[in-house]
CSV table of C-alpha atoms in Angstrom, one decimal:
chain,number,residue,atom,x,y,z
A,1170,UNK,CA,6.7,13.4,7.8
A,1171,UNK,CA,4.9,13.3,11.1
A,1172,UNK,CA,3.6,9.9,12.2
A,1173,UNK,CA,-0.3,9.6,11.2
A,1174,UNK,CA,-2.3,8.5,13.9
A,1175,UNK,CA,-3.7,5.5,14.6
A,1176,UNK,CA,-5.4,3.5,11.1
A,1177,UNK,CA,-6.1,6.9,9.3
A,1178,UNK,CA,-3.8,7.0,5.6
A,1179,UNK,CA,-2.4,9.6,4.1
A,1180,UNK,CA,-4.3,9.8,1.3
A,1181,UNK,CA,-7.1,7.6,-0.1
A,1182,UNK,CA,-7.5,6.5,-3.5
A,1183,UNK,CA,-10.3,4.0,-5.0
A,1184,UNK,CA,-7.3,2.5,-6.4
A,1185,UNK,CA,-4.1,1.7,-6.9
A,1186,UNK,CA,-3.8,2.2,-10.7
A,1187,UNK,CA,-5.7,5.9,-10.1
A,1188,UNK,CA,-2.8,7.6,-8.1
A,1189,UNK,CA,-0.3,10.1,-9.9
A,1190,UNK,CA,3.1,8.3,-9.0
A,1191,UNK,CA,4.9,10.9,-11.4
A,1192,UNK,CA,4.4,13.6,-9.3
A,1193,UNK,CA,4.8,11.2,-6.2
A,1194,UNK,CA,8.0,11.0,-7.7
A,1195,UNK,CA,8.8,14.6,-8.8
A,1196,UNK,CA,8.1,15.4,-4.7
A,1197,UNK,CA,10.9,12.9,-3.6
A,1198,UNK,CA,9.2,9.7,-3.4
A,1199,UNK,CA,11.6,6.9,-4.3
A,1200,UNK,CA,10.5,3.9,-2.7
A,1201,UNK,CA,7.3,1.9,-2.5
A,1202,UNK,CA,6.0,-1.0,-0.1
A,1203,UNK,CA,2.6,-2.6,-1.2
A,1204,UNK,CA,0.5,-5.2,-0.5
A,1205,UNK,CA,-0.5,-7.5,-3.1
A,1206,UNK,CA,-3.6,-9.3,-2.5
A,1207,UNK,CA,-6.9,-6.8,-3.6
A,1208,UNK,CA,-4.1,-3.9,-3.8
A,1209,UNK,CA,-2.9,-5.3,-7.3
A,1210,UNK,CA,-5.1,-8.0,-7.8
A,1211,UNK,CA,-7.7,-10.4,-6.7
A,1212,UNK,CA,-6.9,-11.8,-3.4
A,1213,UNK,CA,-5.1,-15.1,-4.0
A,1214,UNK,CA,-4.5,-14.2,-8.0
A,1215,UNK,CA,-1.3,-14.4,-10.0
A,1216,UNK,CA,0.5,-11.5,-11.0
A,1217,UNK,CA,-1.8,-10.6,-14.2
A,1218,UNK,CA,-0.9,-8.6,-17.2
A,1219,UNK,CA,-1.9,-5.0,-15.6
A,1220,UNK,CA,-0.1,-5.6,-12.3
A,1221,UNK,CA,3.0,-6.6,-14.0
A,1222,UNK,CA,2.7,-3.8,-16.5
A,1223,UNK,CA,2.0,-1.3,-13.5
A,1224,UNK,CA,5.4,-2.7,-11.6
A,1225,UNK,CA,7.1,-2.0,-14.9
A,1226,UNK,CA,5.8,1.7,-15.1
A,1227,UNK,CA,6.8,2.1,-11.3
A,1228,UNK,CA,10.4,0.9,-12.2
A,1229,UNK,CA,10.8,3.3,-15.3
A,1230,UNK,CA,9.7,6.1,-13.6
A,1231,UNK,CA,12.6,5.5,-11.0
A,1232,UNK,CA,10.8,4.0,-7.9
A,1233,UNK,CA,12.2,1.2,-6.6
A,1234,UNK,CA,9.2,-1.5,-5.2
A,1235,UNK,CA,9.2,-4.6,-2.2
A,1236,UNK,CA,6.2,-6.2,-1.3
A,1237,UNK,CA,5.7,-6.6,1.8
A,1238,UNK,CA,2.9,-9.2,2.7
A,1239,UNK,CA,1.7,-11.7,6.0
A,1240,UNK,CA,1.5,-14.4,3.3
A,1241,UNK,CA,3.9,-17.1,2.8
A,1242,UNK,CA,6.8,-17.4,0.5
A,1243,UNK,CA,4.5,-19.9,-2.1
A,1244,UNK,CA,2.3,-17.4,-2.7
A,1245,UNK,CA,4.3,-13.8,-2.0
A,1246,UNK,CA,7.5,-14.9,-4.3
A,1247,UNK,CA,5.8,-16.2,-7.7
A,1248,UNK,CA,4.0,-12.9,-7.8
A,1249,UNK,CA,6.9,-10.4,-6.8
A,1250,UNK,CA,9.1,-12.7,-9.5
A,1251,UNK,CA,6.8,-11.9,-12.1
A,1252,UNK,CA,6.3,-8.2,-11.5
A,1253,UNK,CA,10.8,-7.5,-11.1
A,1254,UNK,CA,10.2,-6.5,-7.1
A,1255,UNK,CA,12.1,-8.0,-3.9
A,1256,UNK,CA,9.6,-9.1,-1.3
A,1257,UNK,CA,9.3,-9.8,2.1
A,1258,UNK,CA,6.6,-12.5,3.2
A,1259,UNK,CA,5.0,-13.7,6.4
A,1260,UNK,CA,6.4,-10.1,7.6
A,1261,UNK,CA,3.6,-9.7,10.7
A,1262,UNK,CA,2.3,-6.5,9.5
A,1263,UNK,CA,1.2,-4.3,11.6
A,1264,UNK,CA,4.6,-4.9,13.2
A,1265,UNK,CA,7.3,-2.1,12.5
A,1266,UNK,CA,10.3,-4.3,11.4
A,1267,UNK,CA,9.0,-5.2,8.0
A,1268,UNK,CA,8.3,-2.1,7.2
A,1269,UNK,CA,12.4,-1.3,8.2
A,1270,UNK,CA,13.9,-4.2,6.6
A,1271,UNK,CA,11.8,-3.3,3.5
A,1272,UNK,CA,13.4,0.2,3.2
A,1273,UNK,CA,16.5,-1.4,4.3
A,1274,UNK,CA,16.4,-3.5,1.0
A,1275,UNK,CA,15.4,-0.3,-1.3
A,1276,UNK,CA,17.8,2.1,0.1
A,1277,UNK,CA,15.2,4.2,1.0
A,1278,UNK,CA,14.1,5.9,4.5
A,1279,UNK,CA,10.6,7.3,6.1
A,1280,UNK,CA,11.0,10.5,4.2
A,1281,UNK,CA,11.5,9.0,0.5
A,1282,UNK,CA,9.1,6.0,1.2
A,1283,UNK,CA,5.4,5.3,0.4
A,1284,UNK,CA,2.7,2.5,1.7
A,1285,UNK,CA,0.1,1.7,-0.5
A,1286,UNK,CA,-2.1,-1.3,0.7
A,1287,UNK,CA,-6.0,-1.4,1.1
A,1288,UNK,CA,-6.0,-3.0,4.6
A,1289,UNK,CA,-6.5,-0.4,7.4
A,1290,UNK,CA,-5.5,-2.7,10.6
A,1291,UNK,CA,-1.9,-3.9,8.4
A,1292,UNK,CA,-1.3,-2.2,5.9
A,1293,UNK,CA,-2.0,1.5,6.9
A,1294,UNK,CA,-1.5,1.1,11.0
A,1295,UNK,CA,1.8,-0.9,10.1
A,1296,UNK,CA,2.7,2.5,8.1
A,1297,UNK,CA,1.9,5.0,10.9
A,1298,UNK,CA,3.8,2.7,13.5
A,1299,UNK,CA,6.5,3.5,11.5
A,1300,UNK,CA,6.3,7.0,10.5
A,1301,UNK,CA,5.8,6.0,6.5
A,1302,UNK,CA,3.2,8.1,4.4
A,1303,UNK,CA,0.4,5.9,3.6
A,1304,UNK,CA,-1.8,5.2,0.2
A,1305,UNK,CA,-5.0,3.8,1.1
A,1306,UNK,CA,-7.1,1.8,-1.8
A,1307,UNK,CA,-10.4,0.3,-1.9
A,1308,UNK,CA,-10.2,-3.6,-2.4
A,1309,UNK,CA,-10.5,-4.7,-5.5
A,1310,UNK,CA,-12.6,-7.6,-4.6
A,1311,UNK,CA,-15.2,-8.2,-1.7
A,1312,UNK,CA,-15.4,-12.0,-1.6
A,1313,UNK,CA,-12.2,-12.9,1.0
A,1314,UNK,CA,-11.3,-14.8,3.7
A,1315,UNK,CA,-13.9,-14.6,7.0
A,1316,UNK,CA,-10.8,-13.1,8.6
A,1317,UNK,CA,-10.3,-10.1,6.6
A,1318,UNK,CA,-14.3,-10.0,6.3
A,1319,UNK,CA,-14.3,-9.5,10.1
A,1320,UNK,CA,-11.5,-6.7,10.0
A,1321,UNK,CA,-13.8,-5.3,7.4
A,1322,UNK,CA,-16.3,-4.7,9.3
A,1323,UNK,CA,-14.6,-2.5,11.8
A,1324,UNK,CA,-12.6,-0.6,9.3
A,1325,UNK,CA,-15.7,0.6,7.0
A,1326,UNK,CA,-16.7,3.1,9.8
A,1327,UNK,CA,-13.7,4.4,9.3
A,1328,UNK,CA,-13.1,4.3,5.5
A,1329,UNK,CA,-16.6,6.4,5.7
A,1330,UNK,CA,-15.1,8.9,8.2
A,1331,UNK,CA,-12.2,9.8,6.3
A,1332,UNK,CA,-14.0,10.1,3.0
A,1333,UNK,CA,-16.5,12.7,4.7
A,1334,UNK,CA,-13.5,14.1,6.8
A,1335,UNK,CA,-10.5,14.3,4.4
A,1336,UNK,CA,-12.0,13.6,1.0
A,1337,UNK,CA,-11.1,11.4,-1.5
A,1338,UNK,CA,-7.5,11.7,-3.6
A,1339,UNK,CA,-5.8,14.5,-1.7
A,1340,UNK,CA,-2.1,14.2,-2.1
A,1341,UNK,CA,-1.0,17.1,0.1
A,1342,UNK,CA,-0.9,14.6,3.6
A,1343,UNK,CA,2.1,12.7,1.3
A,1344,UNK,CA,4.2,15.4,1.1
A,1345,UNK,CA,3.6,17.7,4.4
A,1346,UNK,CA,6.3,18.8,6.9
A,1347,UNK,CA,8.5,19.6,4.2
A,1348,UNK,CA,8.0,16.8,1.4
């Protein structure tokens, strides 16, 4: 997979629970890195009965998951205990090492691995830095931290311009070059 450029994903989905991970799967995908706050759940929520139930589906279809998040251990570890997944917190996403020591700890490499997060500047960037096909989701929730508000507003421009670009739910960016 050729790095994307820039903040743009792979593919876009309006969420999480909405993408076809079987047939991620049946193209070679074994691995998954996600975000967890407005990716899974509410920013700042506990793992809650879908999320864990969705981890579990992941698992028995063969993927094996780590969170990786720029939150600290209190709140990253409660939730990646609950849903069976190994974690990595305060990991300074965009930054390329998580993203390494995360495959690192699934076995996995940039070919069999997937990002799925709904933050553009981390989540998605961190994935092209690193040559990692990227899952882009809408947030599940609007009301967050002024921070992320302010990242917000330069990443809806672009959320617009892939949509008209791209479209919506296209898988064949995940599995190009041979996937």
């Amino acid at each position: 997979m050729k790095k994307s450029a820039g903040w743009l994903p792979s593919a876009y989905f309006h969420s999480i629970y909405s993408v076809d991970f079987e047939l991620l799967y049946r193209r070679g995908f074994r691995g998954v890195i996600l975000d967890i706050d407005n990716t899974l759940v509410p920013h700042g929520a506990k793992a809650d009965r879908r999320a864990r139930e969705f981890m579990e589906y992941l698992h028995d279809l063969g993927f094996d998951t780590c969170f990786l998040s720029n939150n600290d251990r209190a709140r990253v570890a409660p939730f990646a205990h609950a849903c069976q997944s190994s974690y990595i917190c305060k990991a300074g996403k965009p930054a390329v090492r998580g993203y390494v020591r995360a495959m690192k700890r699934m076995m996995t490499d940039r070919t069999s691995t997937l990002v799925v997060g709904d933050q553009l500047i981390t989540d998605i960037w961190g994935a092209n830095l690193t040559g990692i096909p990227s899952i882009l989701v809408d947030p599940i929730n609007r009301h967050e931290e002024i921070q992320i508000v302010l990242k917000r507003l330069i990443e809806w421009p672009v959320r617009r311009l892939y949509r008209w670009k791209k479209g919506m739910n296209s898988y064949d960016r995940l599995y190009a070059d041979g996937m």
